[in-house]
PDB file of C-alpha atoms in Angstrom:
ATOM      1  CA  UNK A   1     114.323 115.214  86.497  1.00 80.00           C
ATOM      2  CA  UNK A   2     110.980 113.823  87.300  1.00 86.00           C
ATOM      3  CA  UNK A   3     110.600 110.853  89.425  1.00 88.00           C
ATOM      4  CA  UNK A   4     109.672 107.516  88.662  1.00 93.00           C
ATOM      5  CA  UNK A   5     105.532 106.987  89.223  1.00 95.00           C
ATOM      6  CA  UNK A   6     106.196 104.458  92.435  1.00 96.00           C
ATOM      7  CA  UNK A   7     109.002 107.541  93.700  1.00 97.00           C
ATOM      8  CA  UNK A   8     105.689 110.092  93.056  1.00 97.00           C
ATOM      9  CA  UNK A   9     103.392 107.801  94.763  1.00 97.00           C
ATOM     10  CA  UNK A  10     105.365 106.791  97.733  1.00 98.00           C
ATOM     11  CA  UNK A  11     105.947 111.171  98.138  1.00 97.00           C
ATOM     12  CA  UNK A  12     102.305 111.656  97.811  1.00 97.00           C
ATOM     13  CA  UNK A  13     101.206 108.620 100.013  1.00 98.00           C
ATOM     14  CA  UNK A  14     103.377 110.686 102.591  1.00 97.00           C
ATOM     15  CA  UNK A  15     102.491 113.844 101.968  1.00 97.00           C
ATOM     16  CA  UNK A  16      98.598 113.245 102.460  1.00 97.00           C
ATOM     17  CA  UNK A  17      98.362 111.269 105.319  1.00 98.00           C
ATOM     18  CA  UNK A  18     100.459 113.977 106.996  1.00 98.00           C
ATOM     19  CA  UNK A  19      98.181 115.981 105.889  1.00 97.00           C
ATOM     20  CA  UNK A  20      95.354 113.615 107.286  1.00 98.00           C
ATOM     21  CA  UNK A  21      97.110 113.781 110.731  1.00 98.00           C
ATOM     22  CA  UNK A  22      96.909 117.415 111.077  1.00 97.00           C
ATOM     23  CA  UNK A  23      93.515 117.720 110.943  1.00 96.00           C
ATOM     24  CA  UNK A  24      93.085 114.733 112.956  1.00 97.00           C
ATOM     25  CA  UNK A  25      95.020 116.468 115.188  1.00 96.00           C
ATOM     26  CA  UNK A  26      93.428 119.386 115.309  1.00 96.00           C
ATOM     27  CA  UNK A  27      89.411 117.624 116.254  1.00 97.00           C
ATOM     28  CA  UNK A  28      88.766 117.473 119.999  1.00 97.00           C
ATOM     29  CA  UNK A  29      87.172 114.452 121.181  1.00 97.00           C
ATOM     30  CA  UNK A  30      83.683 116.052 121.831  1.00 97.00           C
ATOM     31  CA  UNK A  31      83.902 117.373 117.928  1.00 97.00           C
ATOM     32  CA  UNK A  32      85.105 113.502 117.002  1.00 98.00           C
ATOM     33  CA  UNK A  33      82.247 112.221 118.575  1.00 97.00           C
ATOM     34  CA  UNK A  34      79.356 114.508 116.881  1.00 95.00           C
ATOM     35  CA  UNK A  35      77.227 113.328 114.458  1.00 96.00           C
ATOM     36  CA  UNK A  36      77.428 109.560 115.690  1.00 94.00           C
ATOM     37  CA  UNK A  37      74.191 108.540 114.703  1.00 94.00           C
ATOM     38  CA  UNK A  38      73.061 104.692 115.316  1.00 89.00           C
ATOM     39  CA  UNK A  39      70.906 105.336 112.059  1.00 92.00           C
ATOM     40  CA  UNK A  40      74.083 105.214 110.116  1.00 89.00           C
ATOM     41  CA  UNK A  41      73.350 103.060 107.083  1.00 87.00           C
ATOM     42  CA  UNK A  42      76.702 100.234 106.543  1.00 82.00           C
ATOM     43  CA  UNK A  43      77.936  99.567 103.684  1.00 80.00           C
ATOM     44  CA  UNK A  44      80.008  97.107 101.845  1.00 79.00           C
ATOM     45  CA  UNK A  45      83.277  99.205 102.423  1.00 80.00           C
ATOM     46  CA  UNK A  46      82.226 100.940 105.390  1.00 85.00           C
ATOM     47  CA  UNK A  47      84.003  99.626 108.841  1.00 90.00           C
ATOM     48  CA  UNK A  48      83.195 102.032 111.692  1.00 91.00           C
ATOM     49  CA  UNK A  49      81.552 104.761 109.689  1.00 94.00           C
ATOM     50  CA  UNK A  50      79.450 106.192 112.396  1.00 95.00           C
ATOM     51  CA  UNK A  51      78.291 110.604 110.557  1.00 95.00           C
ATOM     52  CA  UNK A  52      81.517 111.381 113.371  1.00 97.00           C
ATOM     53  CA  UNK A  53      84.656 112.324 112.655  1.00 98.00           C
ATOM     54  CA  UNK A  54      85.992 109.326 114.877  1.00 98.00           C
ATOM     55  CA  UNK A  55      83.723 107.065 112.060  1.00 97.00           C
ATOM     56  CA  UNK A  56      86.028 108.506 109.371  1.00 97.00           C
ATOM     57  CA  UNK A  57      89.249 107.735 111.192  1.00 98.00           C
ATOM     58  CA  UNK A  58      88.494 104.138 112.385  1.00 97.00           C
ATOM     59  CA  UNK A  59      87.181 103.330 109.123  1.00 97.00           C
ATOM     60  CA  UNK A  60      90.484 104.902 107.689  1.00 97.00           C
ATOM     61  CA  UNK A  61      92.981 102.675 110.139  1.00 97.00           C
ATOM     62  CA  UNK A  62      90.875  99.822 109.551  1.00 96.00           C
ATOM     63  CA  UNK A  63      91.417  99.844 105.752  1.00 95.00           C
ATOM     64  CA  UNK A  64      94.902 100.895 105.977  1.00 96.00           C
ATOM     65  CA  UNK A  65      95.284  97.674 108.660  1.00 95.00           C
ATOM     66  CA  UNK A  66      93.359  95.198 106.181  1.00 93.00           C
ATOM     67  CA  UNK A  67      95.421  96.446 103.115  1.00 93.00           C
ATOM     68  CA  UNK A  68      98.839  96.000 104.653  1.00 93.00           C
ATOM     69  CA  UNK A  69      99.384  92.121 103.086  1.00 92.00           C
ATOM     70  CA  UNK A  70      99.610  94.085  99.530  1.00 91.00           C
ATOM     71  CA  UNK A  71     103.011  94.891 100.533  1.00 93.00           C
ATOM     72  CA  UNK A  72     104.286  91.451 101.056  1.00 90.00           C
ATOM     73  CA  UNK A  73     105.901  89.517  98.548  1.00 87.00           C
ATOM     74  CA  UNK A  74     102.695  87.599  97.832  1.00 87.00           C
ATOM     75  CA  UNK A  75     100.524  90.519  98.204  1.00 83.00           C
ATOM     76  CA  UNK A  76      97.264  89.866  99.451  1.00 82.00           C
ATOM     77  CA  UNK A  77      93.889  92.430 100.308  1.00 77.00           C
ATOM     78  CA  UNK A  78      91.862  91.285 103.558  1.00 81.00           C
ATOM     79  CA  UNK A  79      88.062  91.991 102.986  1.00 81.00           C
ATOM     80  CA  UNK A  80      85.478  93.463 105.425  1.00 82.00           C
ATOM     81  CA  UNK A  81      84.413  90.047 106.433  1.00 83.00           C
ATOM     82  CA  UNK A  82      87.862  89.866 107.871  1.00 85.00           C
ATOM     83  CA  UNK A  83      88.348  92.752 110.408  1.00 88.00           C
ATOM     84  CA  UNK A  84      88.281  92.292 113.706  1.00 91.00           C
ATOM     85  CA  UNK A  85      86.556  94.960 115.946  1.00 93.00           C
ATOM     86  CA  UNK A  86      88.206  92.833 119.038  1.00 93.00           C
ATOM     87  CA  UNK A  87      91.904  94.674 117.442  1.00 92.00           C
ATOM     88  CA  UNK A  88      90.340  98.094 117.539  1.00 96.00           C
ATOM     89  CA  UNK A  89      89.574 100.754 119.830  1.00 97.00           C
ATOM     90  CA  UNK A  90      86.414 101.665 120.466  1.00 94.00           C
ATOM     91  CA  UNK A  91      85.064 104.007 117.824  1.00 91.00           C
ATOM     92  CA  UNK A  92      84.362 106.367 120.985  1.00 94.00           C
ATOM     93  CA  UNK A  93      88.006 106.113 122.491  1.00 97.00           C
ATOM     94  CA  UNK A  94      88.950 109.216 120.535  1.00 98.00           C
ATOM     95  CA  UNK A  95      92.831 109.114 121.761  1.00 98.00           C
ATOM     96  CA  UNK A  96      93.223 105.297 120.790  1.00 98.00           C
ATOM     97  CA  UNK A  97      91.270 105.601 117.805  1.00 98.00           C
ATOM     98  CA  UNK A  98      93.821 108.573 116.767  1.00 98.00           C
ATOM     99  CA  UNK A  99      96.515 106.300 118.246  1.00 98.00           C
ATOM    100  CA  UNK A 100      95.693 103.167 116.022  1.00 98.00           C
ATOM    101  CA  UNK A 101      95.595 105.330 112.635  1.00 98.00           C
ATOM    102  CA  UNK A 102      98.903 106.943 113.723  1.00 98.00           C
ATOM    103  CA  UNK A 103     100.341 103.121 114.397  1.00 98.00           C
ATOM    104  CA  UNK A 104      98.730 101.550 111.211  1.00 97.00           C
ATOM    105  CA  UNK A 105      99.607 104.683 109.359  1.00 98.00           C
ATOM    106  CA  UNK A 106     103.010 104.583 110.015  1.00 97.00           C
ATOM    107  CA  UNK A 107     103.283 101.030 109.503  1.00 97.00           C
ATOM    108  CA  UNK A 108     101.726 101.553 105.760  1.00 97.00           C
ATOM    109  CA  UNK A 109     104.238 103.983 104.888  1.00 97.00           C
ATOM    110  CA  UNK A 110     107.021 102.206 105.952  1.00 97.00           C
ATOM    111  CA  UNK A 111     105.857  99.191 104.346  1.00 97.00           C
ATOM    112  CA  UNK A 112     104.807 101.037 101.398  1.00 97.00           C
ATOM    113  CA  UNK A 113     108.627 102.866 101.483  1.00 97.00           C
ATOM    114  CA  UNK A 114     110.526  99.891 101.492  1.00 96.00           C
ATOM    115  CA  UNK A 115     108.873  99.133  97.783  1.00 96.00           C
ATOM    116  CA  UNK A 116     110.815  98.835  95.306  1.00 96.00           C
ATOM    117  CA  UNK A 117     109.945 100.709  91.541  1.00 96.00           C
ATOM    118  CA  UNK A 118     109.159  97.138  90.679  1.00 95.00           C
ATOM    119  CA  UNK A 119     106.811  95.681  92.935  1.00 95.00           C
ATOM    120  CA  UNK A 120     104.681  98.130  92.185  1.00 96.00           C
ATOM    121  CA  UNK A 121     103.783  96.174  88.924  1.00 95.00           C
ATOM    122  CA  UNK A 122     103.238  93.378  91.246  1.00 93.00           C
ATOM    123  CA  UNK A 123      99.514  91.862  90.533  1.00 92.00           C
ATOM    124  CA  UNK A 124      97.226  92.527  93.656  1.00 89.00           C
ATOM    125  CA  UNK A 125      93.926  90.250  94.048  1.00 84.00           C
ATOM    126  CA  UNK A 126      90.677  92.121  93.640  1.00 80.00           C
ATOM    127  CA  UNK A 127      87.410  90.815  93.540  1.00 76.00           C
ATOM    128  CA  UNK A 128      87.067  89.059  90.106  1.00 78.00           C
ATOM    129  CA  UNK A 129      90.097  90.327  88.770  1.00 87.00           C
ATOM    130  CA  UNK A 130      93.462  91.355  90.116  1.00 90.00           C
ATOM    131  CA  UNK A 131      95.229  94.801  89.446  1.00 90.00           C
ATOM    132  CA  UNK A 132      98.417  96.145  89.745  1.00 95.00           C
ATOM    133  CA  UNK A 133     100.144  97.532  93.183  1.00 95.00           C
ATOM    134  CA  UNK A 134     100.091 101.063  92.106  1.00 96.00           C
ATOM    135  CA  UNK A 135      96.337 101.025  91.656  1.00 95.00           C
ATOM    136  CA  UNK A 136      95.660 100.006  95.109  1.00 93.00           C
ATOM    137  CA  UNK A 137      98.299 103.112  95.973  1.00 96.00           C
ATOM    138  CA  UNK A 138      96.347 105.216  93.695  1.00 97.00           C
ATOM    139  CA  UNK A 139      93.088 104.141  95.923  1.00 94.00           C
ATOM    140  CA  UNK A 140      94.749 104.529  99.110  1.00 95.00           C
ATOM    141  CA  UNK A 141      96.018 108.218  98.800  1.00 97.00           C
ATOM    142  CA  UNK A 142      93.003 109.067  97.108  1.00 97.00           C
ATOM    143  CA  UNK A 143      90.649 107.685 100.254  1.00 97.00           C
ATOM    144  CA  UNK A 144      93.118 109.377 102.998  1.00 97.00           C
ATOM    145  CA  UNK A 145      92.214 112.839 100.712  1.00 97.00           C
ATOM    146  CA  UNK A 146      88.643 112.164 100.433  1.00 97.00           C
ATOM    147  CA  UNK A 147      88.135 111.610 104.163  1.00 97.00           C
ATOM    148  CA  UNK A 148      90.350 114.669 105.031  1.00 97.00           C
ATOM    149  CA  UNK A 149      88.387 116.466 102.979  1.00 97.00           C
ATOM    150  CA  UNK A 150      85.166 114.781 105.074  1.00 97.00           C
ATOM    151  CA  UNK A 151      86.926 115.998 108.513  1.00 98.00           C
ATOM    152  CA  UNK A 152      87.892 119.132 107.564  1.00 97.00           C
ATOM    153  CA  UNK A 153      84.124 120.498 106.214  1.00 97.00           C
ATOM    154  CA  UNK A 154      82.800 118.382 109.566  1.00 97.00           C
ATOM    155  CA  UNK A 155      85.421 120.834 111.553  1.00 96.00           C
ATOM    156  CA  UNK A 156      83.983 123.783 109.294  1.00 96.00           C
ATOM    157  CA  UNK A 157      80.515 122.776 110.159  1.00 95.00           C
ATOM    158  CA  UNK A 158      81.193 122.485 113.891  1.00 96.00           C
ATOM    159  CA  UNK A 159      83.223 125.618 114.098  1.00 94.00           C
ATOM    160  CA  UNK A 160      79.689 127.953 112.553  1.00 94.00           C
ATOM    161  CA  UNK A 161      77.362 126.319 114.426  1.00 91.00           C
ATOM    162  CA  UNK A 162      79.501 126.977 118.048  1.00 87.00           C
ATOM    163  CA  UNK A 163      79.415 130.547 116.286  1.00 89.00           C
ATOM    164  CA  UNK A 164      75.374 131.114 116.634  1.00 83.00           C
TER     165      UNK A 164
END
């Protein structure tokens, strides 16, 4: 039997931010730290992006702190404007920076766990118009992929050019 879409979404939720963990896990701190370039060019959606691995990660346990109102009854998305560097590591505390996506992480599964099928259908606000729960899950498994994908071809990088 197939499971429901919020049962599929809450297993693959899981199942990539483990996967987002083990290569976080896997990054020293000198390798989170390369590529930190003060050029780095913000963007609207872009909290702590730095070119470093640690960049990806803060910027990842940022979002997944901002988004965690969407799981409460009256769901709710804090914007850029509304993070708080004073609650976060410093982008170049590697260990707390891996510490606070670990916490936040955890803390967004749970929360997104204790869902039930039908809150997913629950309308979310979003910008001019507001979209359903499972959208915003949608987003959020597809940005922990995309920025495992970013540390793992970082790692890939790193490990040819200690090779030379």
């Amino acid at each position: 039997m197939s499971p429901s879409l919020p049962q599929f979404l809450k297993q693959r939720a899981e199942r990539n931010f483990a996967h987002l963990l083990r290569e976080v896990s896997a990054v020293t701190a000198e390798e989170a730290l390369r590529f930190a370039s003060d050029e780095w060019r913000p963007h609207k959606w872009g909290i702590g992006q730095n070119g470093s691995i640690a960049g990806i990660v803060y910027h990842i346990a940022a979002w997944k702190s901002l988004s965690l109102p969407l799981f409460e009854p009256t769901p709710s998305l804090r914007e850029t404007a509304d993070f708080d560097p004073a609650t976060a590591p410093e982008r170049d505390d590697w260990e707390g920076v891996v510490n606070w996506l670990r916490d936040v992480g955890e803390r967004w599964s749970r929360a997104l766990g204790g869902l039930s099928d039908s809150d997913f259908d629950r309308l979310c606000p979003w910008e001019k118009e507001p979209i359903p729960l499972w959208e915003f899950v949608v987003e959020f498994i597809e940005h922990d992929v995309q920025h495992s994908s970013q540390i793992e071809y970082l790692r890939q990088r790193i490990l040819v050019e200690k090779q030379r």
